[in-house]
Coordinates of C-alpha atoms and ligand atoms in Angstrom, one line a residue:
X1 CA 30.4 -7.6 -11.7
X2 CA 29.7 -5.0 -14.3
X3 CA 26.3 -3.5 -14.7
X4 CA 25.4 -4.8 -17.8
X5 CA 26.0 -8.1 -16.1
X6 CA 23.9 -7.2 -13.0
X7 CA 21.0 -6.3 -15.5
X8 CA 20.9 -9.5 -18.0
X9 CA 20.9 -10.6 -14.3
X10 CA 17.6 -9.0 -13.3
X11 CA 15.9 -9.3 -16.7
X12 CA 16.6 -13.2 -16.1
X13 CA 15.6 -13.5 -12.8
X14 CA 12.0 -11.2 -13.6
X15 CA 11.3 -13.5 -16.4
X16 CA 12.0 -17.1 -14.2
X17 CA 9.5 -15.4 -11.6
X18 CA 6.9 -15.0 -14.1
X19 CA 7.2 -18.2 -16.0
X20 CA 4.2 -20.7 -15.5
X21 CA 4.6 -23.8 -13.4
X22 CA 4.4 -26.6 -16.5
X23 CA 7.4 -24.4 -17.9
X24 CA 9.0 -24.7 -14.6
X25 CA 8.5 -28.3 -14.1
X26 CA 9.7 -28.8 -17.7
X27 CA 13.0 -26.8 -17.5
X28 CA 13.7 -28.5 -14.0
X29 CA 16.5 -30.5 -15.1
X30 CA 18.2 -28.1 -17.5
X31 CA 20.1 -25.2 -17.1
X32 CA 16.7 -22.9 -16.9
X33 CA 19.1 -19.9 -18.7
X34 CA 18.6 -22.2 -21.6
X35 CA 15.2 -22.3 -21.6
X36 CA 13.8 -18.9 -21.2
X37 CA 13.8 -17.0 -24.6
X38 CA 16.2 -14.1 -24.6
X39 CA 14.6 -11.1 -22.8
X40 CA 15.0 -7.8 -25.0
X41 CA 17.1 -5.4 -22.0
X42 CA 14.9 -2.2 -22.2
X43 CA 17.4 0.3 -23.5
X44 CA 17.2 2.6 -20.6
X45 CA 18.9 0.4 -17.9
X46 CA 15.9 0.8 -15.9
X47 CA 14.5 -1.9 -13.9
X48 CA 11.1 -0.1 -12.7
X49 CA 10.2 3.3 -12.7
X50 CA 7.2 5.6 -11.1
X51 CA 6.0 8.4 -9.7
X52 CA 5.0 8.9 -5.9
X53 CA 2.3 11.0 -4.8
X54 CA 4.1 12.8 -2.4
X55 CA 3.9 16.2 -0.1
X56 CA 4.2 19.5 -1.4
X57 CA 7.1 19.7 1.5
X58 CA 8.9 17.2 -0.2
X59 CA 7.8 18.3 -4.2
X60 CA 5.8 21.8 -5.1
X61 CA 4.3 19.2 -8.2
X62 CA 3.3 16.6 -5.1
X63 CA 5.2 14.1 -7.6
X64 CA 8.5 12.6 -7.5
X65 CA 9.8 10.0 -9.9
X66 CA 12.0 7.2 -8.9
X67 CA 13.6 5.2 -11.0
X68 CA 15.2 1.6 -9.6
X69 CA 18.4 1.1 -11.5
X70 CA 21.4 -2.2 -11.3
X71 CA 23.6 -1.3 -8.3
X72 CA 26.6 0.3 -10.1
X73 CA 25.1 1.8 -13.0
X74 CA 24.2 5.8 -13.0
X75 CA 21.3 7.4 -12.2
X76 CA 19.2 8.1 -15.7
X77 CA 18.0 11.6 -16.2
X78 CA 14.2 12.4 -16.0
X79 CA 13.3 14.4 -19.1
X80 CA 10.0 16.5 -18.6
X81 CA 8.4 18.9 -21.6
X82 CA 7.4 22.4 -20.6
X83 CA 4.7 23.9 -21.7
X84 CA 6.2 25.7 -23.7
X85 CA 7.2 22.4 -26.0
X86 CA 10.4 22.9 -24.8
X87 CA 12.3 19.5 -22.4
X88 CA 14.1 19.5 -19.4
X89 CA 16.9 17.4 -18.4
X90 CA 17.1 17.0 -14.6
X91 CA 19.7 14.9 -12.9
X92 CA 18.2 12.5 -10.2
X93 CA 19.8 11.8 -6.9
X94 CA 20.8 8.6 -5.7
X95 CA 18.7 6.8 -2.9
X96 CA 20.9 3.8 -0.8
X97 CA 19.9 1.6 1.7
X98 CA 21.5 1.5 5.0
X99 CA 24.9 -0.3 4.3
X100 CA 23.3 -3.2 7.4
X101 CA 21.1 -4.8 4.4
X102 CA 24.4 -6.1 3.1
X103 CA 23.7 -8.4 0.3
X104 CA 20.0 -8.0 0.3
X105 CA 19.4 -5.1 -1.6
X106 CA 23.2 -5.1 -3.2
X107 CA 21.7 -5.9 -6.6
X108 CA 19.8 -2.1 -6.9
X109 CA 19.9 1.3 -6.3
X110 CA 16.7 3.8 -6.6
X111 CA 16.8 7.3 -8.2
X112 CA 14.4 9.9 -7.2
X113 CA 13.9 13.6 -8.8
X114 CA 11.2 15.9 -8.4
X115 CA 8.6 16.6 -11.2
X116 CA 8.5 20.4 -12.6
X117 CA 4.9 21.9 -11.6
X118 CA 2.9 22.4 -15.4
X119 CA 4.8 19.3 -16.4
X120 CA 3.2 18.0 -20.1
X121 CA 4.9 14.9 -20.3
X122 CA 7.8 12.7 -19.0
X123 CA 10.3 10.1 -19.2
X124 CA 13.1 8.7 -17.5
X125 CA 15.7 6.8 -19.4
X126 CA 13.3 6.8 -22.6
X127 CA 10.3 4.9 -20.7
X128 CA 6.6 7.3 -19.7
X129 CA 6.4 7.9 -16.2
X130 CA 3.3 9.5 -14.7
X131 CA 3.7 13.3 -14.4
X132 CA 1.0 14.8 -13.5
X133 CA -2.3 15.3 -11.2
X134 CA -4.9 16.3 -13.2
X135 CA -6.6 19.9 -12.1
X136 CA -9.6 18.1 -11.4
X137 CA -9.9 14.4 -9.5
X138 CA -12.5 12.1 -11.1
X139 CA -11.0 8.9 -10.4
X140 CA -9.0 7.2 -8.0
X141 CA -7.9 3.4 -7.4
X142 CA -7.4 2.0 -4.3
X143 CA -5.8 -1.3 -3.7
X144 CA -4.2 -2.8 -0.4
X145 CA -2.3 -6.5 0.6
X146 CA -0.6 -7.4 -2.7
X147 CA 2.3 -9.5 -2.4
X148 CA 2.3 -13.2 -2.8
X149 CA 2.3 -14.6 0.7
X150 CA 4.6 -17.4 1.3
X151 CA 5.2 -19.7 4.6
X152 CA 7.3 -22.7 5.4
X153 CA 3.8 -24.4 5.9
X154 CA 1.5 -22.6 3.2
X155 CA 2.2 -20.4 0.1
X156 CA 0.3 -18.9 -2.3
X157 CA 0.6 -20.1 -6.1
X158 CA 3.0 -17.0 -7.3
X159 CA 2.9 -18.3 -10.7
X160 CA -1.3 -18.5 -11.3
X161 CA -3.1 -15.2 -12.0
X162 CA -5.8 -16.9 -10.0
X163 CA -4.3 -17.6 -6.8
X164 CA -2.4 -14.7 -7.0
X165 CA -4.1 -11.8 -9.2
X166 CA -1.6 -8.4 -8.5
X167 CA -0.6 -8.4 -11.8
X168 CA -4.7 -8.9 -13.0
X169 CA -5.6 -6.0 -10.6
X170 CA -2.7 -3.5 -11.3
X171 CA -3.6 -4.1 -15.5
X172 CA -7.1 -4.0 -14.9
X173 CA -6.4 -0.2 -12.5
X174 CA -4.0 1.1 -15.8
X175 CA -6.9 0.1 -17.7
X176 CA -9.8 2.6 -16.0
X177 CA -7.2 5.2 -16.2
X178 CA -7.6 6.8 -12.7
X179 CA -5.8 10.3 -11.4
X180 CA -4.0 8.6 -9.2
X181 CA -4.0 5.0 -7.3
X182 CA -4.0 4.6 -3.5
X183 CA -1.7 1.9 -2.0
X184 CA -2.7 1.4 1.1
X185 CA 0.3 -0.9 3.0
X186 CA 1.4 -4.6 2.8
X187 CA 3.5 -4.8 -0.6
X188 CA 5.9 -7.4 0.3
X189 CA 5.1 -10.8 1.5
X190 CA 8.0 -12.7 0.5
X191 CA 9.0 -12.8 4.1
X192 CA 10.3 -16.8 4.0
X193 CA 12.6 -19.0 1.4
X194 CA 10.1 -21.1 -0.5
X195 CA 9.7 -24.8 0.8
X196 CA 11.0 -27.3 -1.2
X197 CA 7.3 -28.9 -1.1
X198 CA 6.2 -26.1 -3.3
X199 CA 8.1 -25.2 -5.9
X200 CA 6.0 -25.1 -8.9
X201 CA 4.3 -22.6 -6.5
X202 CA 7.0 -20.3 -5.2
X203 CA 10.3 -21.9 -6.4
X204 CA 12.2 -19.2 -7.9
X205 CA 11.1 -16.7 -5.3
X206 CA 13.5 -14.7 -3.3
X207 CA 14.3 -15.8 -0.2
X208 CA 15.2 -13.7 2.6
X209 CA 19.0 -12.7 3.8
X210 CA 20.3 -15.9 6.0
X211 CA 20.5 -14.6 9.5
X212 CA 19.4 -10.9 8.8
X213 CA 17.0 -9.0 11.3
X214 CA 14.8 -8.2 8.4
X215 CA 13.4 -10.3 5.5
X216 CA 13.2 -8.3 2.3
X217 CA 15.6 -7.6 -0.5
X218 CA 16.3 -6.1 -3.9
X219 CA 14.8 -8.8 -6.1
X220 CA 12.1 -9.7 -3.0
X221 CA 10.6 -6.7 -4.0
X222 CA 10.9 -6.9 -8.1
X223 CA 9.4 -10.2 -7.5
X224 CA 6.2 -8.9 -5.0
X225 CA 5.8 -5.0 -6.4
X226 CA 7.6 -3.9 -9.0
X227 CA 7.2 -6.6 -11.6
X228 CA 3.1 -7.3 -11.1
X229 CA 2.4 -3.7 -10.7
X230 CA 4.2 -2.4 -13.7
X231 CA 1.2 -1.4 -15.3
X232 CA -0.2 0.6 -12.7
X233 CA 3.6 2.6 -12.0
X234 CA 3.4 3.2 -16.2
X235 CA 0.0 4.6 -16.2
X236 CA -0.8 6.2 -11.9
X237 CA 1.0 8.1 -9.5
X238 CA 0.8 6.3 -6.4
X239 CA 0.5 7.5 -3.3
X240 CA 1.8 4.6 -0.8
X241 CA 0.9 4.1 2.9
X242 CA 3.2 1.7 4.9
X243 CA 1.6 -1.3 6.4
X244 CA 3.1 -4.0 8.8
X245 CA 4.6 -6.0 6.4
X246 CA 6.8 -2.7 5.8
X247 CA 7.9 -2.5 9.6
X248 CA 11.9 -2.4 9.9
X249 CA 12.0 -6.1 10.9
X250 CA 10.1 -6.8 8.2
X251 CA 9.5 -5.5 4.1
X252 CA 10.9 -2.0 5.6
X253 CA 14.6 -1.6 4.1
X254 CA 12.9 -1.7 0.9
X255 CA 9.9 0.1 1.5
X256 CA 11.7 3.1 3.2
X257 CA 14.1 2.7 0.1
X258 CA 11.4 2.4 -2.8
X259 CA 8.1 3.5 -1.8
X260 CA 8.5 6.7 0.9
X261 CA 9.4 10.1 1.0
X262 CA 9.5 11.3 5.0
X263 CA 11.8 13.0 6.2
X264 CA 13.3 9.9 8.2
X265 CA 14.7 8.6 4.6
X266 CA 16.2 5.5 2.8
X267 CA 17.9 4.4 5.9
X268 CA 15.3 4.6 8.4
X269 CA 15.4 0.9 9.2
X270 CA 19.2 1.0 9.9
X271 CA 20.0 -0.8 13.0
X272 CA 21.3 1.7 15.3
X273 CA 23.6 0.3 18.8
X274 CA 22.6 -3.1 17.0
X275 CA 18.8 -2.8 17.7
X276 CA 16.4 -2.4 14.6
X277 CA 14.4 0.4 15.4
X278 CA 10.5 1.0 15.9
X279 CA 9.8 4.1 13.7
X280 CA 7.1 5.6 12.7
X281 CA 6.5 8.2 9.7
X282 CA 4.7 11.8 10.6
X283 CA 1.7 11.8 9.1
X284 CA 1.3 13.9 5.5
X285 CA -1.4 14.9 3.6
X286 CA -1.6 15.8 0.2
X287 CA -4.5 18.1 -1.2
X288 CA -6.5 16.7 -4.1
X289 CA -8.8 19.1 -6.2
X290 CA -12.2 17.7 -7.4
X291 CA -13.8 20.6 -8.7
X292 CA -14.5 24.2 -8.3
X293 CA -15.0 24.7 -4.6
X294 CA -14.4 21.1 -3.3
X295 CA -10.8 19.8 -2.5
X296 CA -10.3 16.2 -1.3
X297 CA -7.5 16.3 1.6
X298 CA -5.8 12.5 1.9
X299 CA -4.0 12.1 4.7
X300 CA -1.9 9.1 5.4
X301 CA -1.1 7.5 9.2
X302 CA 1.8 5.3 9.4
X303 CA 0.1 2.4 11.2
X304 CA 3.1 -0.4 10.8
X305 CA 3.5 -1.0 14.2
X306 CA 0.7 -1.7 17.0
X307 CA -1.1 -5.1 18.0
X308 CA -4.3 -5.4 17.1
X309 CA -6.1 -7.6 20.4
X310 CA -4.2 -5.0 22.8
X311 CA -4.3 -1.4 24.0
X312 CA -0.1 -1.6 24.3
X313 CA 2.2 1.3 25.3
X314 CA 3.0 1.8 21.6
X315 CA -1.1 3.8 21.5
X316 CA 0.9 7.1 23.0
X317 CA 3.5 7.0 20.4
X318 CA 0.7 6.3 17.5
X319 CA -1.7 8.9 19.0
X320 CA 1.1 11.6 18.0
X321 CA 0.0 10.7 14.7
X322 CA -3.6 10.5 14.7
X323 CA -2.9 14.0 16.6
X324 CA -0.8 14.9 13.7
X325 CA -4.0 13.8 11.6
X326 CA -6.5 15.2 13.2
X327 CA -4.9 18.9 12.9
X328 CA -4.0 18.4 9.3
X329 CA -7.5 17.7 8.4
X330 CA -8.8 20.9 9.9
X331 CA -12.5 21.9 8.7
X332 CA -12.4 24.1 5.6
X333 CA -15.2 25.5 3.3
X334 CA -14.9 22.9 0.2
X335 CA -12.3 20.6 1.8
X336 CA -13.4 16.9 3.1
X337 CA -10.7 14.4 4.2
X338 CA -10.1 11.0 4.6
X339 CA -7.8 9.1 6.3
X340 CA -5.0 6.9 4.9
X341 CA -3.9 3.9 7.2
X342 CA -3.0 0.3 7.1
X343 CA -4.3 -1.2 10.2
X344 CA -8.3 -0.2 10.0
X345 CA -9.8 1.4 13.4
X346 CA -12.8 -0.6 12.8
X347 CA -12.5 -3.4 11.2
X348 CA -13.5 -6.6 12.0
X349 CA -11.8 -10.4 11.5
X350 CA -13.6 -13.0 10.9
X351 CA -15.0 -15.1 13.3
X352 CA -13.7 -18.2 12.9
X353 CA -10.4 -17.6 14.5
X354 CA -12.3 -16.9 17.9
X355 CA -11.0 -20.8 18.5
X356 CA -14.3 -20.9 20.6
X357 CA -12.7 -18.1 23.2
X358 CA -16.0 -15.9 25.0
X359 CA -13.9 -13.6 25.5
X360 CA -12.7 -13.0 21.7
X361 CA -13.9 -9.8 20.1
X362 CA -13.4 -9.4 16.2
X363 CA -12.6 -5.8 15.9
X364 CA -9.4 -5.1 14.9
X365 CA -6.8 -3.0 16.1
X366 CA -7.5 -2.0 19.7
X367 CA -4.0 -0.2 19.7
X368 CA -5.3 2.1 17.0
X369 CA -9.0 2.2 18.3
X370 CA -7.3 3.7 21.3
X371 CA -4.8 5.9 20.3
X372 CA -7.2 7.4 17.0
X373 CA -9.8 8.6 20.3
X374 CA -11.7 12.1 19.7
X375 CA -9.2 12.7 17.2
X376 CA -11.8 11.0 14.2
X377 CA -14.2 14.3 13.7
X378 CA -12.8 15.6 11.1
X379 CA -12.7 12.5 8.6
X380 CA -15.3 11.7 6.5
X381 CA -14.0 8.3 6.0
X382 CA -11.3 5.9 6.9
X383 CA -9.4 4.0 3.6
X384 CA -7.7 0.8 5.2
X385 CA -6.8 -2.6 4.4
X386 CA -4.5 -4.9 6.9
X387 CA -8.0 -7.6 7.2
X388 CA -7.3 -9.3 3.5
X389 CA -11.2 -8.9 2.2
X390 CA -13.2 -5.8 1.0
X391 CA -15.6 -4.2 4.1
X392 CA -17.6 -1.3 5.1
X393 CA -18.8 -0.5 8.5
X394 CA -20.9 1.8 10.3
X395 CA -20.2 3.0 13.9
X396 CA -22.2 5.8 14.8
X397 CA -20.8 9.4 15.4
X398 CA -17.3 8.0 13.1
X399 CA -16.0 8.3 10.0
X400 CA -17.2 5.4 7.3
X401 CA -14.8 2.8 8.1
X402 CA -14.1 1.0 4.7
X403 CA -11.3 -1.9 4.7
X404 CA -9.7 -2.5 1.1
X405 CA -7.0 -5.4 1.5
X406 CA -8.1 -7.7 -1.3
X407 CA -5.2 -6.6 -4.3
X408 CA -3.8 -9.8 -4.3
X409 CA -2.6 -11.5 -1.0
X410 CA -3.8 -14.8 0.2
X411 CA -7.7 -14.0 1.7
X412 CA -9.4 -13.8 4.7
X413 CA -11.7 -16.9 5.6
X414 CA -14.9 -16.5 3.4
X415 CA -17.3 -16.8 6.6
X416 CA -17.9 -15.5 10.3
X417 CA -18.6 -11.9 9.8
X418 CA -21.3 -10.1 10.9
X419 CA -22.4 -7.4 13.5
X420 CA -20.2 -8.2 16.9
X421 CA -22.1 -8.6 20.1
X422 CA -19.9 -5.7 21.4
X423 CA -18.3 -2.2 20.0
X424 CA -14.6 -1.5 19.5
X425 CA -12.6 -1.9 22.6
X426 CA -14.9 -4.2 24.8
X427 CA -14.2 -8.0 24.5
X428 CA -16.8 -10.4 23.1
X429 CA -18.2 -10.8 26.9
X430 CA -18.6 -7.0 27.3
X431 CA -15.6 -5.9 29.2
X432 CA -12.9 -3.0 28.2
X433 CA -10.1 -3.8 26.3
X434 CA -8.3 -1.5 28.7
X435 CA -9.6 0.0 31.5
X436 CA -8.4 4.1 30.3
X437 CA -10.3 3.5 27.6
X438 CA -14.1 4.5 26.6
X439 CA -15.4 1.7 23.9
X440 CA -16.9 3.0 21.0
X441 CA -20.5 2.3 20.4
X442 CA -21.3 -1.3 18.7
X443 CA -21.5 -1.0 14.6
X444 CA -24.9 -0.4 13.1
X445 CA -23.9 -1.9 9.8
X446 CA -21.3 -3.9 7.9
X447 CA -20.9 -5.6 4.5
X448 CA -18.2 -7.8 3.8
X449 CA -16.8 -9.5 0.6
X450 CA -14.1 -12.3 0.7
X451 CA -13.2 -12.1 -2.8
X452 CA -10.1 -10.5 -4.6
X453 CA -10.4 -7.1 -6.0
X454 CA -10.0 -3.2 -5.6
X455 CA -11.6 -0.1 -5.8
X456 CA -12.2 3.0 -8.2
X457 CA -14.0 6.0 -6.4
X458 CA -15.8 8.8 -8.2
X459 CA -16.9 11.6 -6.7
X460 CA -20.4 12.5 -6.6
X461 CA -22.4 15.6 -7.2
X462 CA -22.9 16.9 -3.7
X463 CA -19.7 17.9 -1.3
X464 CA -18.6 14.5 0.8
X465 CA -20.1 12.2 -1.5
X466 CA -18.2 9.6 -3.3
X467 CA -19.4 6.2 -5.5
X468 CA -17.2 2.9 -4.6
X469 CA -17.2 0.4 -7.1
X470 CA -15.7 -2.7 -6.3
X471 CA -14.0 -4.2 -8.8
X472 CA -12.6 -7.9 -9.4
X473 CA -9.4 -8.3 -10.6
X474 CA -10.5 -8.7 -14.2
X475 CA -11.9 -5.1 -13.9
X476 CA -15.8 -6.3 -13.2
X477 CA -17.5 -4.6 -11.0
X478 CA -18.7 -6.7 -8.5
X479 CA -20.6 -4.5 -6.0
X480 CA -21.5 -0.6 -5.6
X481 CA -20.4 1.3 -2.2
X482 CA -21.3 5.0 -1.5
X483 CA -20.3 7.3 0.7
X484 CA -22.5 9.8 2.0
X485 CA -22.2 12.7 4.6
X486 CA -19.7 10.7 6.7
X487 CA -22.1 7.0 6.1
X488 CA -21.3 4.0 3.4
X489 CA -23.8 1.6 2.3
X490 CA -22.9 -1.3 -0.5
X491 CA -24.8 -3.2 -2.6
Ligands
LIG501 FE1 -1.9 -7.7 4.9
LIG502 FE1 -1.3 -5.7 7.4

C-alpha cells in the first residue's frame, strides 16, 4: 500500500474513534467512510508528534522529539530556530519495533531527534513541538491511568468525555500551560477486542493481534494516547514513567517504541528463544531548576513488573533500582528529589475488595514496599498512580506518599478507605507479609478522592515545599495538597 494510502487510512480510522455513539448507531448500516466528513490530511504526514523529557545521557537539551509517521513514509526533519534567528534542519532517525509485533504495529513508524540546547522554537513537518524547559520550573502537570479500559465483561464509554475524560484532562493541562507534564505509567488499556454487547461504547476500538503474546498495536495506541492527549504533546514535554499496563506482555511494544528513551530501546520487548522477556528500565533522573539555589531532581523507577499482595523474588531485581534511585538522589545544598514510579509504595486499595478476608491488608505493593527498604531517605516525596483515584498518605520517617492515577481510566470504588489497622507489609491480622522483611510503621494520615482529575504543582517559597492543586478534568480545582519538609496534608 502506498503511504498516502496508509495515512487517509489513519486520519479515517482517528476520526471513527472519536465520533459520538448516536453518529455511530446512525452510520451502522452504511458504509461509515461515507458518513464521516472528509478529514483535512495535516500537510506534514505526521500522525502525532512530541517531545520527551529525557536524560541529559540520552539529550544535552533533556528533550527529544518524536514524531510517529505511516509505515513507509520518511522520517520529517525537525526544524529548530537558533538564537541567533537563524533554523536548523536536523534529520531524525528511524525508531522500529521488534519485527515479532508483526501486523500490530505495521501501520507506523516513530522518528526521534534530539533538540539543540538554547532552542527558541520548533517544528517537525510544519506542526509546534515543545522545545524547551524553561530556566526556571513554576509549573508542572501530573496525570497517571489514561487509557480507556476495556474487558470482554465491562468497558468504559470511549466515546463520552464523561466516562472517559483523557481528552478533557490533557486540554484542560495545555490550558494552565505548565513546564513540563509528568506521566506517570498506564497509557494503554485497550488490552481486549471490544464485545459485541458494547459497541456504541468501544466498537471501533482496536483490538489486539489474534494469538500474539502481547496486546497493543499501532492504532491501539493512536486510539488510547496519541489522539486524546494531542493537546498536552502540542503544548508539554512529557516526561513518561512505564506502568504495568506497559509490561512486554502487555502495552510494552508500543510503549518501548513511542514513549522511552533507555538504553534497552524500541525492541526491548522482543521475544528472545520465544519467551517475552521481564525487563526493567535503569532508573534516570532528570534535573529541574526552580530557582536560584533550588533544583528539583525527578527521578523515575520502572515499576511494571511486581505483585502487589506479595514480597516475590522479582523485590531483588527491583531493589537494583530503588538502589539505582537512592544514589541518584544524593543530598545536595538546593537539590530536593522525588520519586517517579507507577506502582505506589504506599498506597492503599480500597476496602471493599477485602471479599470479607481477616487476613486482607489494603496497602499496595508489598513487592515494592520491600525492595524500596532504607533506600527512601533521600526523597521528599513519592509521585505514583497504579490505585485509579487521587491520595496522599503519611507514614512516618517516609517520603509523602501521593497516588495520582485518576487521568482518565475506569475508577477505583468510591468507598472503603481509610487508616488500615496495620502498616505496609503486615496483613490485616498483624502478621509479616514476608518474614525477611521489617513492616513499616502504620500511616498517620490519608486523604482520598475517587473522582477523575490531575495535578498542577507549584513550588512554594521555602526549599522542599510544593502547592498540589487537584484539578477535575474540566480544569476546576477541586482540592488543595501541600507538601511540606517531606509531609502532605489536603484539603
Ligand atoms: Fe492503572
Ligand atoms: Fe497500574
Amino acid at each position: 500500500m502506498k503511504p498516502v494510502k496508509v495515512r487517509l487510512l489513519l486520519v479515517g480510522l482517528v476520526t471513527a474513534l472519536m465520533i459520538a455513539p448516536s453518529a455511530l448507531a446512525a452510520v451502522a448500516s452504511a458504509p461509515v467512510v461515507d458518513q464521516i466528513p472528509a478529514p483535512t490530511p495535516r500537510a506534514s504526514g505526521v500522525i502525532s508528534t512530541y517531545t520527551l523529557v529525557v536524560p541529559t545521557s540520552v539529550s544535552k537539551s533533556k528533550l527529544q522529539t518524536r514524531a510517529v509517521i505511516p509505515n513507509g513514509a520518511s522520517c520529517p526533519k525537525l526544524t529548530t530556530l537558533r538564537p541567533n534567528g537563524s533554523t536548523k534542519k536536523q534529520k531524525m532517525w528511524l525508531r522500529t519495533p521488534g519485527a515479532s509485533t508483526g501486523a500490530a504495529f505495521a501501520s507506523i513508524r516513530v522518528c526521534a531527534a534530539n533538540v539543540p540546547r538554547n532552542t527558541r522554537g520548533a517544528t517537525v513537518g510544519r506542526v509546534k513541538v515543545p522545545f524547551q524547559l524553561p530556566k526556571s520550573i513554576d509549573k508542572i502537570a501530573l496525570l497517571a491511568d489514561t487509557g480507556c479500559r476495556i474487558r470482554a465483561t465491562s468497558s468504559q464509554d470511549c466515546a463520552s468525555p464523561t466516562d472517559w475524560p483523557l481528552a478533557k484532562v490533557a486540554k484542560s493541562i495545555a490550558a494552565t500551560k505548565p513546564d513540563l507534564a509528568m506521566m506517570l505509567g498506564d497509557f494503554f488499556y485497550r488490552e481486549e477486542r471490544c464485545p459485541d454487547s458494547a459497541v456504541a461504547q468501544c466498537g471501533g476500538s482496536p483490538a489486539p493481534l489474534n494469538g500474539a503474546p502481547f496486546k497493543d498495536s499501532g492504532y491501539g495506541w493512536i486510539a488510547d494516547a496519541l489522539v486524546p492527549m494531542a493537546q498536552v504533546f502540542a503544548t508539554t514535554p512529557l516526561m513518561a514513567v512505564r506502568g504495568n499496563h506497559e509490561a512486554c506482555n502487555r502495552g510494552g511494544n508500543g510503549y518501548f517504541l513511542l514513549m522511552d528513551a533507555s538504553p534497552l530501546g524500541a525492541k526491548a520487548c522482543a521475544p528472545k528463544d520465544g519467551v517475552v522477556p521481564t525487563n526493567i528500565t535503569p532508573s534516570w533522573a532528570v534535573d529541574l531548576p526552580i530557582k536560584a539555589g533550588r533544583t528539583l531532581r525527578a527521578v523515575a523507577v520502572d515499576t511494571a513488573y511486581g505483585l502487589d499482595y506479595e514480597v516475590t523474588p522479582w523485590e531483588s531485581t527491583q531493589a537494583v533500582a530503588y538502589s539505582q534511585a537512592a544514589k541518584l538522589a544524593k543530598r545536595k545544598k538546593g537539590r530536593e528529589s522525588w520519586m517517579l514510579t507507577h506502582r505506589p509504595i504506599f498506597g492503599l486499595l480500597s476496602t471493599d475488595y477485602s471479599a470479607g478476608s481477616p487476613t486482607f491488608t489494603p496497602w499496595m505493593s508489598a513487592d515494592q514496599q520491600a525492595a524500596a527498604q532504607g533506600k527512601l531517605g533521600r526523597f521528599d516525596a513519592i509521585m505514583s498512580s497504579h490505585i485509579h483515584l487521587s491520595q496522599a498518605v503519611r507514614i512516618p520517617g517516609n517520603p509523602a506518599q501521593l497516588v495520582i492515577g485518576n487521568g482518565g481510566t475506569e475508577l477505583e470504588p468510591p468507598t472503603g478507605y481509610g487508616i488500615p489497622p496495620y502498616g505496609p507489609l503486615l496483613d490485616g491480622q498483624g502478621n509479616r507479609i514476608s518474614p525477611e522483611f521489617e513492616p513499616y510503621p502504620n500511616a498517620t494520615w490519608q486523604w482520598t478522592r475517587v473522582q477523575f482529575g490531575f495535578v498542577i504543582a507549584t513550588p512554594g517559597k521555602k526549599a522542599g515545599n510544593w502547592t498540589l492543586s487537584q484539578r477535575s478534568p474540566n480544569g476546576k480545582a477541586f482540592a488543595k495538597c501541600s507538601l511540606k519538609q517531606r509531609t502532605v496534608s489536603c484539603k
